[in-house]
Amino acid sequence: MQSSAPVSVIHTDITATLSNCALFRGLSDSQRTDLMQQASIVHAAKGKTLYVHQEEASSFYIVSQGWIKLFRETLDGNEAVIDILNDGHIFGETSMFGNGSYSSSAQAVEDTTLIRLPISSLRQIIEAEPKVALNLLDSMSRFRQQQERELEHRSLQNAPQRIGCFLLRLCGTEMPDEVTLHLPYDKTLLAARLGMKPETFSRALAKLRSETGISINGAAIHISNVRHLVEYSCSACSQSFPCEDAGC
Amino acid sequence: MQSSAPVSVIHTDITATLSNCALFRGLSDSQRTDLMQQASIVHAAKGKTLYVHQEEASSFYIVSQGWIKLFRETLDGNEAVIDILNDGHIFGETSMFGNGSYSSSAQAVEDTTLIRLPISSLRQIIEAEPKVALNLLDSMSRFRQQQERELEHRSLQNAPQRIGCFLLRLCGTEMPDEVTLHLPYDKTLLAARLGMKPETFSRALAKLRSETGISINGAAIHISNVRHLVEYSCSACSQSFPCEDAGC
DNA sequence: CGAGGGTTTGAAGTGCATCAAATAGTGTGG
DNA sequence: CCACACTATTTGATGCACTTCAAACCCTCG
């Protein structure tokens, strides 16, 4: 898109994104500058595959602006969505451990701007700066809890409840009486993210509407009675409502 | 069980378990001794709950001998099994991050011996010894990949395939032509671990037998043609066969 | 032997997937 | 600005996988 931006603007982008990223919290300015030397900006057009599962890893990424899908796919073309990430999120970094290959594939959901850094510089900075190791541990444990929740939802919640739960996480941690929100990406992708087929998603959303009184207008969803939705969705969940993190 | 063992034996147990644990690899003898001072042995009888989801955490554990179930349960009594751990595995340690509470409940599947350590000493040793932070990162990334695989299996494999895949992981990384193995814990628990009901497990195992020619005698399973089982189970999976880690 | 848990089997129901087709929405070139 | 092409979404009809409820069976252990 703006690949003709002047150098100064690019640098601003990198610094802004890096300081926006929890992983590098606590670094000194000089350490950040060092990182910037190694970083490059990548523009990934919608549908662009950044890497595939089990490919040998050389880089990891930070989303500057856009959406990235992490997924795994079988030989016969089925795919399981692991996560969908946006601004400030990091991915591909776990390839630093284990056998050094990516544990899933990554693809741009829409035109996306990313920062690419070599795995080797992550290794260096972790060894040089213990804070970064702690930041990384923190982000990994957060992700881990998210995955545990996901696994629970897949086994205990039905399709309408999973959608309801997703909507509630979009609301954030405060619990207003009513709220209007927009689905962050298209319904087909959201269906995959929630482990169901598009047709099932459509029907499940309709059922959620009739059961909880939400109203739907394309990607815009109005929840007139949040408490009602909480009762409907969270009854089959081990967590009490404001389920913190909203990593869509 | 052997709660009347003499002190020297207990110390031997602790040192053996600690050095068996990947998390503490690379520590000096004196650092290990320090840890031992803080450690205590816990005997958990079958069914004993060590902690529950969202409880404030003060300790984490290492399995010395036995089996531990990590799970989450809803108000209406449904539960989702997150993981089942045995000797050398660590759990509860992620409570060090986030809001300091456990992200799932833990229960002894059978009489189990554990080592308990305070979260605070984990924090100390991580800050004092960067190696431990790296070890922990390594173990968390391993777990993360395991969870990603799990999520994939739940969405792409059917019940018989999930069982077959589990059996193959029990075989380890070498791929013999044929093998006899024993289920590590009872079928009801295994069913939960694989995200299905006991009845479904029973029927799915029978189907796996008729489709792949394995033979079943209680908990003993003989696989006469491993390649056949691989074809049957792994066709719906993104990973090529020897799927490494066998964290049951 | 008898009690109790684990496991299997049967019959019926439910939820989601699949296949097929209609409809709505979006961007394109004329 | 409209018609077309293409994609996203919805709707309908049907099938299959897993669950549920119920009962039998099996096995171990006191």
XYZ file of C-alpha atoms (C1' of nucleotides) in Angstrom:
556
model
C 0.000 0.000 0.000
C 2.158 2.900 1.239
C 5.376 1.194 0.160
C 6.647 4.545 -1.141
C 6.606 6.170 2.310
C 9.771 8.120 3.135
C 12.403 6.500 5.324
C 11.633 8.666 8.330
C 8.018 7.553 8.300
C 9.034 3.922 8.130
C 11.266 4.395 11.135
C 8.447 6.033 13.008
C 6.282 3.037 12.198
C 8.866 0.615 13.504
C 9.525 2.470 16.715
C 5.852 2.971 17.366
C 5.081 -0.698 16.831
C 8.033 -1.887 18.852
C 7.146 0.244 21.823
C 3.534 -0.808 21.463
C 4.657 -4.411 21.872
C 4.589 -5.876 25.371
C 7.550 -8.095 24.588
C 9.951 -5.177 24.473
C 8.640 -3.346 27.480
C 11.433 -2.205 29.758
C 14.109 -1.986 27.082
C 16.367 1.021 26.975
C 16.264 3.352 23.975
C 19.625 2.081 22.789
C 18.441 -1.510 22.959
C 15.387 -0.549 20.937
C 17.568 1.160 18.391
C 19.664 -1.984 18.096
C 16.534 -3.981 17.407
C 15.385 -1.493 14.816
C 18.561 -2.095 12.853
C 17.584 -5.720 12.449
C 13.925 -5.107 11.775
C 12.261 -4.805 8.419
C 8.772 -3.794 7.472
C 6.729 -6.309 5.528
C 3.543 -5.526 3.683
C 1.475 -8.666 3.281
C -1.439 -8.441 0.885
C -4.696 -10.160 1.770
C -4.249 -13.917 1.463
C -0.439 -13.791 1.506
C 1.127 -16.730 3.333
C 4.023 -15.707 5.549
C 5.186 -19.188 6.403
C 3.825 -22.710 6.605
C 3.660 -25.265 9.361
C 6.887 -27.192 9.928
C 8.909 -24.869 7.708
C 12.295 -24.045 9.191
C 12.034 -20.724 10.963
C 14.335 -17.760 10.519
C 12.091 -14.873 11.558
C 9.291 -13.915 13.836
C 6.789 -11.092 13.385
C 4.926 -8.340 15.104
C 1.643 -7.113 13.681
C 1.795 -3.402 13.074
C -1.598 -2.987 11.467
C -3.979 -5.630 10.152
C -5.035 -9.195 10.876
C -3.071 -12.447 10.767
C -4.481 -15.964 10.883
C -2.480 -18.786 12.476
C -3.682 -22.200 11.368
C -2.785 -25.776 10.531
C -3.990 -27.653 7.533
C -4.211 -31.289 6.536
C -3.314 -32.842 3.218
C -6.965 -33.013 2.227
C -7.387 -29.272 2.612
C -9.117 -29.013 5.980
C -7.818 -26.337 8.250
C -7.945 -25.636 11.968
C -7.579 -22.018 13.029
C -5.302 -21.649 16.038
C -5.555 -17.920 16.555
C -6.242 -14.622 14.850
C -4.033 -11.692 15.757
C -4.005 -7.942 15.301
C -1.958 -4.887 16.172
C 0.780 -5.335 18.728
C 0.675 -9.114 18.739
C 3.741 -11.208 18.141
C 3.848 -14.558 16.366
C 6.319 -17.140 15.141
C 8.474 -16.529 18.190
C 7.982 -20.010 19.653
C 9.969 -21.419 16.751
C 12.969 -20.273 18.764
C 12.430 -23.361 20.927
C 11.996 -27.026 20.117
C 13.272 -28.055 16.721
C 13.296 -24.567 15.255
C 10.359 -24.921 12.887
C 7.055 -23.105 12.888
C 4.271 -24.853 14.767
C 1.544 -23.515 12.500
C 1.083 -21.596 9.264
C 0.524 -17.834 9.110
C -1.481 -15.916 6.571
C -2.679 -12.331 6.172
C -6.445 -12.080 6.521
C -6.409 -8.657 4.903
C -3.692 -6.255 3.772
C -1.408 -6.160 6.757
C 1.721 -4.363 7.834
C 4.218 -6.317 9.909
C 7.618 -6.010 11.410
C 9.939 -8.892 10.783
C 12.850 -9.681 13.091
C 15.348 -12.524 12.906
C 14.964 -15.303 15.440
C 18.658 -14.897 16.182
C 18.154 -11.360 17.443
C 15.367 -12.549 19.726
C 17.773 -15.104 21.129
C 20.415 -12.423 21.616
C 18.152 -9.971 23.332
C 16.721 -12.619 25.617
C 20.154 -13.613 26.736
C 21.306 -10.033 27.140
C 18.212 -8.729 28.866
C 16.385 -10.924 31.413
C 13.392 -8.577 31.332
C 12.620 -9.725 27.817
C 12.634 -13.353 28.902
C 10.113 -12.445 31.583
C 7.992 -10.513 29.108
C 8.010 -13.478 26.791
C 7.094 -15.853 29.609
C 4.268 -13.548 30.516
C 2.933 -13.441 26.975
C 3.266 -17.184 26.585
C 1.412 -17.894 29.788
C -1.331 -15.547 28.692
C -1.584 -17.385 25.403
C -1.571 -20.677 27.235
C -4.537 -19.683 29.354
C -6.330 -18.514 26.270
C -5.767 -21.914 24.674
C -6.990 -23.714 27.749
C -10.126 -21.655 27.641
C -10.500 -22.408 23.954
C -10.203 -26.140 24.524
C -12.793 -25.917 27.267
C -15.188 -23.993 25.049
C -14.873 -26.513 22.263
C -15.857 -29.346 24.555
C -18.454 -27.706 26.779
C -20.148 -24.944 24.816
C -22.437 -25.346 21.832
C -22.213 -23.162 18.745
C -24.529 -20.309 19.832
C -22.836 -20.132 23.241
C -19.385 -19.946 21.689
C -20.531 -17.040 19.545
C -22.094 -15.314 22.540
C -18.915 -15.770 24.534
C -16.886 -14.310 21.682
C -19.150 -11.256 21.531
C -18.796 -10.734 25.258
C -15.028 -10.833 24.996
C -15.269 -8.158 22.320
C -16.948 -5.939 24.907
C -13.820 -5.882 27.022
C -13.708 -6.080 30.780
C -16.288 -3.514 31.716
C -19.797 -4.819 31.580
C -22.172 -2.186 30.248
C -25.920 -2.739 30.253
C -26.077 -2.569 26.499
C -23.566 -2.168 23.717
C -23.182 -2.096 19.954
C -20.176 -3.739 18.395
C -18.751 -4.765 15.074
C -17.402 -8.160 14.138
C -13.686 -7.652 13.593
C -13.427 -9.813 10.469
C -15.763 -11.661 8.145
C -18.203 -14.268 9.365
C -16.629 -17.150 7.467
C -13.319 -16.579 9.216
C -15.000 -16.075 12.538
C -16.793 -19.387 12.050
C -13.449 -21.126 11.511
C -11.964 -19.308 14.494
C -14.798 -20.722 16.621
C -14.491 -24.205 15.159
C -17.630 -24.380 13.072
C -18.742 -24.195 9.431
C -20.091 -20.923 7.963
C -23.574 -22.411 7.630
C -23.544 -23.450 11.258
C -22.331 -20.006 12.250
C -25.173 -18.337 10.408
C -27.802 -20.552 12.003
C -26.199 -20.360 15.432
C -26.125 -16.570 15.317
C -29.799 -16.559 14.352
C -30.527 -18.832 17.280
C -28.538 -16.588 19.598
C -30.649 -13.676 18.399
C -33.926 -15.419 19.112
C -32.746 -16.666 22.503
C -31.087 -13.540 23.857
C -32.730 -10.678 21.982
C -29.604 -9.289 20.332
C -30.082 -7.606 16.975
C -27.927 -8.148 13.943
C -27.299 -5.939 10.970
C -24.512 -7.317 8.847
C -21.351 -7.055 10.935
C -22.986 -4.724 13.438
C -24.444 -6.344 16.507
C -26.458 -4.626 19.151
C -26.734 -6.265 22.547
C -29.600 -4.677 24.409
C -29.277 -6.832 27.497
C -25.705 -7.861 28.209
C -26.630 -9.662 31.405
C -29.012 -11.858 29.471
C -26.288 -12.822 27.026
C -23.903 -13.585 29.875
C -26.424 -15.938 31.433
C -26.975 -17.693 28.152
C -23.332 -18.110 27.157
C -21.393 -18.353 30.377
C -23.545 -20.971 32.023
C -21.557 -23.648 30.204
C -18.196 -22.124 31.100
C -15.917 -22.503 34.086
C -15.010 -18.855 34.142
C -17.054 -16.123 35.753
C -17.994 -13.401 33.340
C -15.542 -10.671 32.681
C -13.184 -13.226 31.167
C -10.364 -10.710 30.831
C -8.211 -10.865 27.689
C -9.901 -10.283 24.374
C -7.341 -11.674 21.945
C -9.828 -12.119 19.116
C 1.763 -44.526 51.156
C 5.411 -44.552 52.211
C 4.946 -41.560 54.463
C 7.055 -43.256 57.126
C 10.185 -43.308 54.962
C 13.308 -42.068 56.732
C 14.500 -38.522 56.110
C 17.470 -39.563 53.976
C 15.174 -41.433 51.629
C 12.919 -38.426 51.324
C 15.870 -36.250 50.422
C 16.966 -38.761 47.839
C 13.462 -38.608 46.377
C 13.542 -34.847 46.164
C 16.981 -34.637 44.592
C 16.159 -37.386 42.141
C 12.930 -35.721 41.103
C 14.442 -32.267 40.873
C 17.302 -33.437 38.687
C 14.819 -35.411 36.616
C 12.962 -32.184 35.907
C 13.879 -30.310 32.756
C 13.085 -26.995 34.401
C 16.101 -27.201 36.688
C 18.568 -28.463 34.132
C 21.826 -26.561 34.282
C 21.587 -25.556 37.926
C 24.617 -25.930 40.166
C 24.521 -28.358 43.072
C 24.325 -25.509 45.539
C 21.384 -23.961 43.709
C 19.644 -27.340 43.802
C 20.313 -27.623 47.511
C 18.775 -24.186 48.043
C 15.668 -25.297 46.223
C 15.462 -28.476 48.272
C 15.258 -26.406 51.424
C 12.054 -24.866 50.150
C 10.585 -28.057 48.775
C 8.215 -30.391 50.515
C 6.950 -33.789 49.553
C 3.209 -34.190 49.175
C 1.391 -37.483 49.009
C -1.922 -37.061 47.256
C -4.343 -39.956 47.511
C -6.416 -40.906 44.489
C -9.077 -38.259 43.909
C -7.375 -35.625 46.062
C -7.773 -32.092 44.719
C -4.589 -30.045 44.940
C -6.118 -26.753 43.945
C -9.060 -25.401 42.020
C -9.382 -23.078 39.077
C -9.091 -19.362 39.914
C -7.864 -20.052 43.456
C -5.025 -17.756 44.463
C -1.758 -19.587 43.888
C 1.055 -19.977 46.362
C 2.763 -23.153 45.144
C 3.574 -25.101 42.045
C 4.276 -28.810 41.775
C 6.472 -31.429 40.177
C 5.145 -34.953 39.758
C 7.526 -37.415 41.364
C 5.476 -40.541 40.789
C 1.856 -40.925 39.724
C -0.699 -39.166 37.534
C -2.259 -35.715 37.798
C -5.268 -34.405 35.925
C -5.546 -30.727 35.011
C -9.102 -29.699 34.212
C -11.738 -26.996 34.335
C -15.292 -27.499 35.436
C -18.519 -25.608 35.039
C -21.133 -24.918 37.665
C -23.335 -27.669 36.313
C -20.628 -30.275 36.842
C -19.260 -30.708 33.343
C -15.525 -30.860 33.087
C -12.956 -30.338 30.339
C -9.640 -32.107 30.761
C -6.723 -29.868 29.844
C -3.866 -32.305 30.382
C -2.787 -35.409 32.242
C 0.736 -35.456 33.627
C 3.135 -37.974 35.061
C 6.655 -38.226 36.429
C 8.939 -35.269 35.869
C 6.198 -32.915 34.730
C 5.636 -29.555 36.331
C 2.295 -27.830 36.810
C 0.790 -24.769 38.436
C 3.855 -22.749 37.475
C 2.001 -20.457 35.061
C 0.185 -18.973 38.033
C 3.377 -16.980 38.495
C 2.184 -14.770 35.665
C -1.061 -12.960 35.006
C -3.186 -12.339 38.058
C -1.526 -14.993 40.205
C -4.338 -17.520 40.262
C -4.421 -21.043 38.883
C -5.749 -21.361 35.361
C -7.207 -24.818 35.947
C -7.890 -27.290 38.727
C -5.532 -30.159 39.604
C -6.450 -33.548 40.974
C -4.614 -36.818 41.621
C -5.807 -39.553 39.270
C -4.261 -42.201 41.521
C -2.093 -42.144 44.624
C 0.631 -39.718 43.637
C 3.836 -38.343 45.101
C 4.651 -34.726 44.373
C 7.125 -32.068 45.213
C 5.676 -28.745 46.197
C 7.626 -25.506 45.831
C 6.550 -21.944 46.599
C 5.860 -19.699 43.624
C 8.108 -17.141 45.258
C 11.121 -19.405 44.999
C 10.409 -19.948 41.323
C 10.395 -16.202 40.876
C 13.674 -15.914 42.757
C 15.449 -18.621 40.843
C 14.256 -17.286 37.514
C 15.626 -13.891 38.310
C 18.879 -15.257 39.683
C 19.510 -17.802 36.970
C 18.647 -16.970 33.349
C 19.020 -20.620 32.391
C 15.868 -21.423 34.327
C 13.924 -18.779 32.456
C 15.044 -20.382 29.220
C 14.127 -23.840 30.477
C 10.696 -22.575 31.430
C 10.253 -20.906 28.065
C 11.232 -24.135 26.410
C 8.736 -26.152 28.426
C 5.984 -23.613 27.835
C 6.551 -23.583 24.117
C 6.450 -27.357 24.087
C 3.151 -27.276 25.946
C 1.873 -24.632 23.608
C 2.566 -26.774 20.576
C 0.894 -29.687 22.268
C -2.203 -27.557 22.854
C -2.237 -26.395 19.264
C -2.127 -29.993 18.157
C -4.924 -30.824 20.571
C -7.124 -28.053 19.236
C -6.468 -29.243 15.705
C -7.356 -32.819 16.606
C -10.599 -31.786 18.211
C -11.723 -30.004 15.079
C -10.354 -32.253 12.355
C -10.200 -35.811 13.668
C -13.141 -38.013 14.550
C -13.263 -40.126 17.693
C -11.576 -43.310 16.373
C -8.814 -41.255 14.761
C -8.137 -39.361 17.974
C -7.773 -42.656 19.815
C -5.477 -44.042 17.121
C -3.349 -40.912 17.257
C -3.099 -41.224 21.023
C -1.963 -44.844 20.738
C 0.678 -43.868 18.214
C 2.024 -41.194 20.522
C 2.296 -43.847 23.225
C 4.646 -45.739 20.920
C 7.196 -42.937 21.071
C 9.247 -41.658 18.195
C 10.547 -44.878 16.718
C 8.056 -46.539 14.440
C 8.192 -50.314 14.891
C 6.251 -52.654 12.604
C 4.163 -53.934 15.460
C 3.899 -53.202 19.160
C 1.954 -54.062 22.297
C 1.148 -51.308 24.723
C -0.899 -50.589 27.813
C -3.272 -47.699 28.310
C -1.669 -45.535 30.992
C -4.888 -44.880 32.932
C -8.484 -45.989 32.842
C -10.651 -45.655 29.764
C -13.129 -43.249 31.305
C -10.345 -40.767 32.007
C -8.788 -41.345 28.626
C -12.142 -40.622 27.033
C -12.298 -37.281 28.855
C -8.689 -36.560 27.915
C -9.645 -37.052 24.257
C -12.813 -35.000 24.571
C -15.455 -37.694 24.336
C -17.857 -39.631 26.542
C -16.942 -43.124 27.868
C -19.618 -44.730 25.705
C -18.272 -42.986 22.634
C -14.771 -44.078 23.546
C -15.838 -47.688 23.842
C -17.585 -47.667 20.489
C -14.835 -45.703 18.800
C -12.186 -48.127 20.033
C -14.239 -51.009 18.677
C -14.483 -49.242 15.351
C -10.742 -48.609 15.358
C -10.240 -52.329 15.907
C -12.429 -53.351 13.000
C -10.882 -50.737 10.710
C -7.208 -51.192 11.508
C -6.898 -54.742 12.826
C -5.588 -53.872 16.284
C -6.506 -56.268 19.081
C -7.742 -55.229 22.491
C -7.613 -57.060 25.771
C -8.656 -54.772 28.591
C -5.978 -52.119 28.840
C -3.551 -54.084 26.673
C -3.564 -53.194 23.000
C -1.661 -54.981 20.322
C -1.001 -53.157 17.076
C 0.014 -55.687 14.470
C 0.374 -53.183 11.662
C 1.530 -49.788 12.850
C 1.709 -48.390 9.329
C -1.953 -49.208 8.844
C -2.909 -47.343 12.003
C -0.833 -44.359 10.934
C -2.652 -44.189 7.622
C -5.997 -44.392 9.340
C -5.349 -41.801 12.053
C -2.881 -39.352 10.598
C -4.713 -38.727 7.354
C -6.814 -36.111 9.118
C -3.830 -34.443 10.774
C -1.458 -31.726 9.656
C 1.543 -33.417 11.174
C 3.550 -36.181 9.539
C 3.732 -39.268 11.653
C 6.302 -39.467 14.361
C 4.599 -36.597 16.169
C 7.373 -36.352 18.750
C 6.381 -35.550 22.339
C 4.200 -38.083 24.102
C 2.850 -36.061 27.018
C -0.105 -38.344 27.641
C -20.147 -63.883 47.851
C -21.607 -59.405 47.086
C -20.884 -54.367 46.413
C -19.265 -50.915 43.549
C -16.796 -48.972 39.935
C -15.423 -49.428 35.292
C -16.877 -50.889 30.657
C -19.908 -52.321 27.121
C -24.240 -52.403 24.504
C -28.755 -50.837 22.858
C -32.210 -47.402 21.450
C -33.349 -42.858 20.650
C -32.284 -37.910 20.320
C -29.462 -33.695 19.153
C -26.235 -30.841 17.035
C -23.402 -29.996 13.573
C -21.857 -31.104 8.797
C -22.843 -31.609 4.082
C -24.788 -30.699 -0.269
C -27.409 -27.669 -2.950
C -29.378 -23.478 -4.120
C -31.089 -18.872 -3.305
C -29.970 -14.174 -1.822
C -27.302 -10.215 -0.504
C -23.292 -7.475 -0.940
C -19.123 -5.621 -3.154
C -16.074 -4.140 -6.554
C -15.307 -3.703 -11.652
C -15.459 -2.126 -16.240
C -18.312 -0.078 -19.525
C -24.526 5.132 -12.801
C -25.662 0.510 -14.170
C -24.891 -4.384 -15.314
C -21.925 -8.110 -14.412
C -18.955 -11.129 -11.872
C -17.619 -12.779 -7.792
C -17.757 -13.527 -3.022
C -20.054 -13.677 1.410
C -24.064 -15.088 3.718
C -28.341 -17.344 4.360
C -31.722 -21.057 3.925
C -33.439 -25.742 3.103
C -33.152 -30.769 3.179
C -30.787 -34.627 4.637
C -27.150 -37.502 6.859
C -23.842 -38.788 10.283
C -21.250 -38.537 14.683
C -21.578 -38.081 19.050
C -24.498 -37.817 23.237
C -27.985 -39.322 26.349
C -30.441 -42.460 29.042
C -30.916 -47.087 30.459
C -29.477 -51.507 31.429
C -26.394 -55.314 31.298
C -21.939 -57.069 32.026
C -17.467 -57.588 33.997
C -13.889 -57.365 37.277
C -11.749 -56.459 41.412
C -11.498 -56.300 46.211
C -13.126 -56.518 50.853
